[in-house]
mmCIF file of C-alpha atoms and ligand atoms in Angstrom:
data_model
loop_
_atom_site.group_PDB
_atom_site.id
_atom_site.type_symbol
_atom_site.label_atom_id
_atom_site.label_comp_id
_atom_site.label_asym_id
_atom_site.label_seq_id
_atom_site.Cartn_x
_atom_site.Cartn_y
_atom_site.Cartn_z
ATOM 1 C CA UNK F 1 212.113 104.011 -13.637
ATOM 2 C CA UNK F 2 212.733 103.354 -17.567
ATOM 3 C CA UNK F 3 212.995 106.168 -19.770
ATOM 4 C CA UNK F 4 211.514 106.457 -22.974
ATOM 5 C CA UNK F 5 213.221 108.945 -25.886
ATOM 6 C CA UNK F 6 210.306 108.948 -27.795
ATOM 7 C CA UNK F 7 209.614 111.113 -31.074
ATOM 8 C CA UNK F 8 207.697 111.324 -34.739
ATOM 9 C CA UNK F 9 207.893 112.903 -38.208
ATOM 10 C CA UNK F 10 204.501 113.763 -40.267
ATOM 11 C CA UNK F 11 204.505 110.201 -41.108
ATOM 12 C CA UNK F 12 203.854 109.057 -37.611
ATOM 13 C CA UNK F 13 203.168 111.842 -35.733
ATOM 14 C CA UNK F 14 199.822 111.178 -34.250
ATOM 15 C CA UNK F 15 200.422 107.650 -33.241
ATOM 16 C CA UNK F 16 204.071 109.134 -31.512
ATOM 17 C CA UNK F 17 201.562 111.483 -29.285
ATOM 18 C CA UNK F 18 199.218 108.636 -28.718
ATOM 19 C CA UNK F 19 201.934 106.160 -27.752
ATOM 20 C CA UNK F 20 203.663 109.429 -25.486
ATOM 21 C CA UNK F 21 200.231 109.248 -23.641
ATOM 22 C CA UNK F 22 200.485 105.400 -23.170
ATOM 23 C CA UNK F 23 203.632 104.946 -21.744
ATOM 24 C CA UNK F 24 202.929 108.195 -19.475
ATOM 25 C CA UNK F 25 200.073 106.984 -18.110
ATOM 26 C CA UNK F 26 201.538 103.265 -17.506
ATOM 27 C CA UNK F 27 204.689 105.158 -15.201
ATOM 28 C CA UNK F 28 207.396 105.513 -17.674
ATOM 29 C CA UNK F 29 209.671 108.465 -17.783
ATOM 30 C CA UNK F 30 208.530 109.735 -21.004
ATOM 31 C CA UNK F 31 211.209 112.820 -23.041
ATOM 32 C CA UNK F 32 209.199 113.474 -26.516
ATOM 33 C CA UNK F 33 211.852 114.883 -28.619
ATOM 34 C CA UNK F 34 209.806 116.395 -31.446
ATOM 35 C CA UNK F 35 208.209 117.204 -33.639
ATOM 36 C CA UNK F 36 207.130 119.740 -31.716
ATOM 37 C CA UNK F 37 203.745 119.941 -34.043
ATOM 38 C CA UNK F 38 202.535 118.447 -37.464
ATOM 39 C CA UNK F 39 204.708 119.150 -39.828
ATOM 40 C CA UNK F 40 204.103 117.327 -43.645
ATOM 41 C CA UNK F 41 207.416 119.273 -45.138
ATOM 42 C CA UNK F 42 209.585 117.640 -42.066
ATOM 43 C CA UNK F 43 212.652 114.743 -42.972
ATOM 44 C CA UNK F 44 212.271 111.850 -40.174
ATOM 45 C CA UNK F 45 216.110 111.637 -40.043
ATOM 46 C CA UNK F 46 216.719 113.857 -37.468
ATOM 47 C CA UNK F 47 214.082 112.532 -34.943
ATOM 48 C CA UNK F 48 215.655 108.782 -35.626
ATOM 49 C CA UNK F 49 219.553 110.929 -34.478
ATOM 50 C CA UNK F 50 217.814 112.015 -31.658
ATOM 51 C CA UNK F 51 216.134 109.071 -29.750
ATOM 52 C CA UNK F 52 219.268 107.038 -30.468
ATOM 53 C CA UNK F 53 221.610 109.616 -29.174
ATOM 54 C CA UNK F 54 219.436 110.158 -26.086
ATOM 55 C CA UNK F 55 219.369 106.970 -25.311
ATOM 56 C CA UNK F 56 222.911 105.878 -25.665
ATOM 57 C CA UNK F 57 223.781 109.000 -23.326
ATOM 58 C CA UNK F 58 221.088 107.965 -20.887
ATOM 59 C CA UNK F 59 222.468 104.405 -21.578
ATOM 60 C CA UNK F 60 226.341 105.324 -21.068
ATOM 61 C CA UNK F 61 225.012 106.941 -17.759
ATOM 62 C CA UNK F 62 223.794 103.684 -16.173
ATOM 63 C CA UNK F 63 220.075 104.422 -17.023
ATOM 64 C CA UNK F 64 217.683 102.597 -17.963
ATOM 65 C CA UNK F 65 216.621 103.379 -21.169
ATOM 66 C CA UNK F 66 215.154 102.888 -24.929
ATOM 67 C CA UNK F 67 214.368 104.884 -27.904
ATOM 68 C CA UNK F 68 210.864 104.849 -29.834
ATOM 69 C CA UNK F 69 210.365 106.494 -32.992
ATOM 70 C CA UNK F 70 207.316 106.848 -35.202
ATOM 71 C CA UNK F 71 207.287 107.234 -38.617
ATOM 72 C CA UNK F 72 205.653 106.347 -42.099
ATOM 73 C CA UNK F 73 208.153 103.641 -43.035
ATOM 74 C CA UNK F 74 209.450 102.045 -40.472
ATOM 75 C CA UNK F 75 212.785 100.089 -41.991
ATOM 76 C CA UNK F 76 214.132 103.606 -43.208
ATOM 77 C CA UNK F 77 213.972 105.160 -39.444
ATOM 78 C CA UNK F 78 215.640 101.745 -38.517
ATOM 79 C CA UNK F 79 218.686 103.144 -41.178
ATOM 80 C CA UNK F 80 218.743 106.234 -39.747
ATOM 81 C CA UNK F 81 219.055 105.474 -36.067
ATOM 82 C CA UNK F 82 221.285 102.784 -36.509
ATOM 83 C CA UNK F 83 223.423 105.008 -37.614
ATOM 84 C CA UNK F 84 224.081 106.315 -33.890
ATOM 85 C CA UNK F 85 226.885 104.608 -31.803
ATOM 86 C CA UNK F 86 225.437 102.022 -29.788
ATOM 87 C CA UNK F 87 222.492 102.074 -31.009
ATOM 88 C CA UNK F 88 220.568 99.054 -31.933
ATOM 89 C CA UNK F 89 217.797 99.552 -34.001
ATOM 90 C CA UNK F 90 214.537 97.285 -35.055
ATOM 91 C CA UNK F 91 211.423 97.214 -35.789
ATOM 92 C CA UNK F 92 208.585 94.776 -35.095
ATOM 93 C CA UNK F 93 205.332 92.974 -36.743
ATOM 94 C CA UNK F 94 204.264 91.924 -33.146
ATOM 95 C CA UNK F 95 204.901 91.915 -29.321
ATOM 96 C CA UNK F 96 206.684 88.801 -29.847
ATOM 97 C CA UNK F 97 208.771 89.486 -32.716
ATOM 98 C CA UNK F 98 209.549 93.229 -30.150
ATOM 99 C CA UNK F 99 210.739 90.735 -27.158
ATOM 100 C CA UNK F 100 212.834 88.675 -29.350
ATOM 101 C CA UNK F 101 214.359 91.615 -30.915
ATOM 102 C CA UNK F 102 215.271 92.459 -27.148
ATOM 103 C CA UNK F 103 216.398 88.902 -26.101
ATOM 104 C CA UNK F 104 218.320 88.384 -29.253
ATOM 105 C CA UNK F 105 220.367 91.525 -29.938
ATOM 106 C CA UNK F 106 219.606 93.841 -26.632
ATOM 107 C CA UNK F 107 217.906 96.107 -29.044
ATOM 108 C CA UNK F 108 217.190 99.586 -27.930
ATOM 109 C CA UNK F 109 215.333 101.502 -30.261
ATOM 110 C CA UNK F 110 212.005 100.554 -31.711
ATOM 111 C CA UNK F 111 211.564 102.090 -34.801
ATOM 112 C CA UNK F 112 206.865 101.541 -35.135
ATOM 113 C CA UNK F 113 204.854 102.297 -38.647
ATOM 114 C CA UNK F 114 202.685 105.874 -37.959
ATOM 115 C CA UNK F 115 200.071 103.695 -39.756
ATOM 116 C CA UNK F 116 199.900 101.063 -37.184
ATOM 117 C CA UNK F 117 196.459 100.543 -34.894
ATOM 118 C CA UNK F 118 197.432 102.699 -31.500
ATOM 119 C CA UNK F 119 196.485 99.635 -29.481
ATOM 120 C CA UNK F 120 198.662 97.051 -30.913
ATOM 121 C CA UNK F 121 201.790 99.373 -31.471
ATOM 122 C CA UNK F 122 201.168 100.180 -27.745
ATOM 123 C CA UNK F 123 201.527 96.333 -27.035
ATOM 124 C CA UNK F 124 204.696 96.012 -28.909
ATOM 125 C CA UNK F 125 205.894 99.251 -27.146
ATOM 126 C CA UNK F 126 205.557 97.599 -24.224
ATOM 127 C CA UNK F 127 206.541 94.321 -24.661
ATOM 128 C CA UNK F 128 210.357 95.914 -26.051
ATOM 129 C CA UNK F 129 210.442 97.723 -22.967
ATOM 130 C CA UNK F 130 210.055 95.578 -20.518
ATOM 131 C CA UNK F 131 211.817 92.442 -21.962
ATOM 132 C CA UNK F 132 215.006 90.998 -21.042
ATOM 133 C CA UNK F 133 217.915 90.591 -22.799
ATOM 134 C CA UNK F 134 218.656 86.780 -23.303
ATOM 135 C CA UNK F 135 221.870 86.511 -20.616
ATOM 136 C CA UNK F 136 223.966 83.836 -21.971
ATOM 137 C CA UNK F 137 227.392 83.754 -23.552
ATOM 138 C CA UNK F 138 226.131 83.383 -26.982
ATOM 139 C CA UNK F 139 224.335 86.757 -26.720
ATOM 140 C CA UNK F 140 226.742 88.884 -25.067
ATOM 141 C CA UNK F 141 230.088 87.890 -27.406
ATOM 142 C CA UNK F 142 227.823 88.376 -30.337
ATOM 143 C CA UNK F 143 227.159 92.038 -29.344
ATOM 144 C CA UNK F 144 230.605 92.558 -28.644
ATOM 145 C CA UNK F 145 231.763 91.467 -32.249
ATOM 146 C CA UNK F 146 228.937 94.044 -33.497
ATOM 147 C CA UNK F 147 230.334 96.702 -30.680
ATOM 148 C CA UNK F 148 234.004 95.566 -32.376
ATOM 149 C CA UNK F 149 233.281 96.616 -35.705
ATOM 150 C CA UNK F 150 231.202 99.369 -34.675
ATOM 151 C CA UNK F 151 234.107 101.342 -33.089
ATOM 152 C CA UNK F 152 237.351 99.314 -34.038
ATOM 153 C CA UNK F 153 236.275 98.934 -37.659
ATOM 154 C CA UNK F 154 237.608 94.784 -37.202
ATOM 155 C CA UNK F 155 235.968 92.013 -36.871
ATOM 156 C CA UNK F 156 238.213 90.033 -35.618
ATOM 157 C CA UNK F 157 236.224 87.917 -32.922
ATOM 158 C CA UNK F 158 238.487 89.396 -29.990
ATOM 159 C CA UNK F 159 235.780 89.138 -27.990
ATOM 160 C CA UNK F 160 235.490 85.239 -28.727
ATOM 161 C CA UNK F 161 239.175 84.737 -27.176
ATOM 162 C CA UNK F 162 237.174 85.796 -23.588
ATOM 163 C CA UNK F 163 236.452 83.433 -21.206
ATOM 164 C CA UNK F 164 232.303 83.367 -20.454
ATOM 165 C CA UNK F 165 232.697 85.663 -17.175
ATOM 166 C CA UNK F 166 235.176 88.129 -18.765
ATOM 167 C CA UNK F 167 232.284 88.365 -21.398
ATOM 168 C CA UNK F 168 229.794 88.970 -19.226
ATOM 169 C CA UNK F 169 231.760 91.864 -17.279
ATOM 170 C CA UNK F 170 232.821 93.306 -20.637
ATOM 171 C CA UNK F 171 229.245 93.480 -21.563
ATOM 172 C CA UNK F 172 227.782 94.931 -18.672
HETATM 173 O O1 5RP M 201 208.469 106.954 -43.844
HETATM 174 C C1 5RP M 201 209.208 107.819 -43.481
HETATM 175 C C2 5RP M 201 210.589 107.576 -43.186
HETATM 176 O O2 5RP M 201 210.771 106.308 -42.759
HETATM 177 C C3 5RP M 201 208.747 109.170 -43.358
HETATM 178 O O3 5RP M 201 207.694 109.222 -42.459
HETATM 179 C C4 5RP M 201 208.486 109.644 -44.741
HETATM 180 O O4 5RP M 201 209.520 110.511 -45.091
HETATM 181 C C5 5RP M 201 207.154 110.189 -44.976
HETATM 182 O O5 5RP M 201 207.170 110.764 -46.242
HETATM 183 P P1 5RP M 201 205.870 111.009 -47.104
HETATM 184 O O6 5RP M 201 205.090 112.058 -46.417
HETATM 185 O O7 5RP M 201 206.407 111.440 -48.418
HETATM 186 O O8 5RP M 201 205.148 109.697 -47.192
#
């Protein structure tokens, strides 16, 4: 079953209940990971740390699954929770731009607006995941030049000097 880290600040906090409700009720193993209540004095950092670390652990573990956090504006909880190792962060205008984001770049956190409509930031929700990422080559090398810099601090394309099926098993 895919897990969902899932949490909110005071910018997003009702929608981040609303969206915990969804994705119980639709089967998803769903860990809410604050705030614990409405708070307007709380910083969204720490809730962006959290899904991303969850998820990288759960990740690292073999299971399946993504972060979603809720907040006012969206591209500064993509900052934050980028900032975790492995973690891919993105947000999303639509359920298709959320399943390209996935195909593209095996994203892994959704970062949603607290002032979206429940029902379409449910859709998006959704369609991130349960959308594939794109298997090809292309995909998987480009990740690994990301995962490079992200932990070798080089970009030197290492990855590129691997033949398509060494790519794939690196990436898996
Ligand atoms: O947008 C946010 C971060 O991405 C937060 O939700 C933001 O800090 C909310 O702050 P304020 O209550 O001052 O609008």
């Amino acid at each position: 079953m895919t897990r969902i880290h899932i949490a909110a600040d005071h910018g997003g906090y009702q929608l981040g209940r609303a969206l915990e409700q969804r994705a119980g009720a639709a089967g998803f193993d769903v860990v809410w990971h604050g705030a614990d209540a409405l708070d307007p004095g709380d910083d969204y950092p720490v809730f962006a740390i959290r899904v991303g670390a969850a998820m990288v652990a759960d990740q690292d573990a073999g299971i399946d699954a993504f972060g979603v956090l809720v907040v006012d504006e969206a591209v500064a909880g993509v900052v934050a929770a980028n900032k975790v190792n492995g973690a891919r962060a993105v947000t999303t205008t639509s359920p298709r731009a959320a399943m390209s984001a996935r195909a593209v770049v095996d994203a892994n956190v959704l970062v949603v607006e607290g002032i979206a409509f429940e029902e379409s930031a449910w859709l998006s929700v959704h369609a991130f995941v349960t959308s594939p990422m794109e298997q090809t080559v292309e995909r998987g090398r480009q990740i690994l030049q990301i995962e490079e810099y992200e932990n070798a601090g080089t970009i030197e394309g290492w990855a590129v000097q691997l033949e398509p099926d060494q790519i794939h098993r690196s990436y898996e």
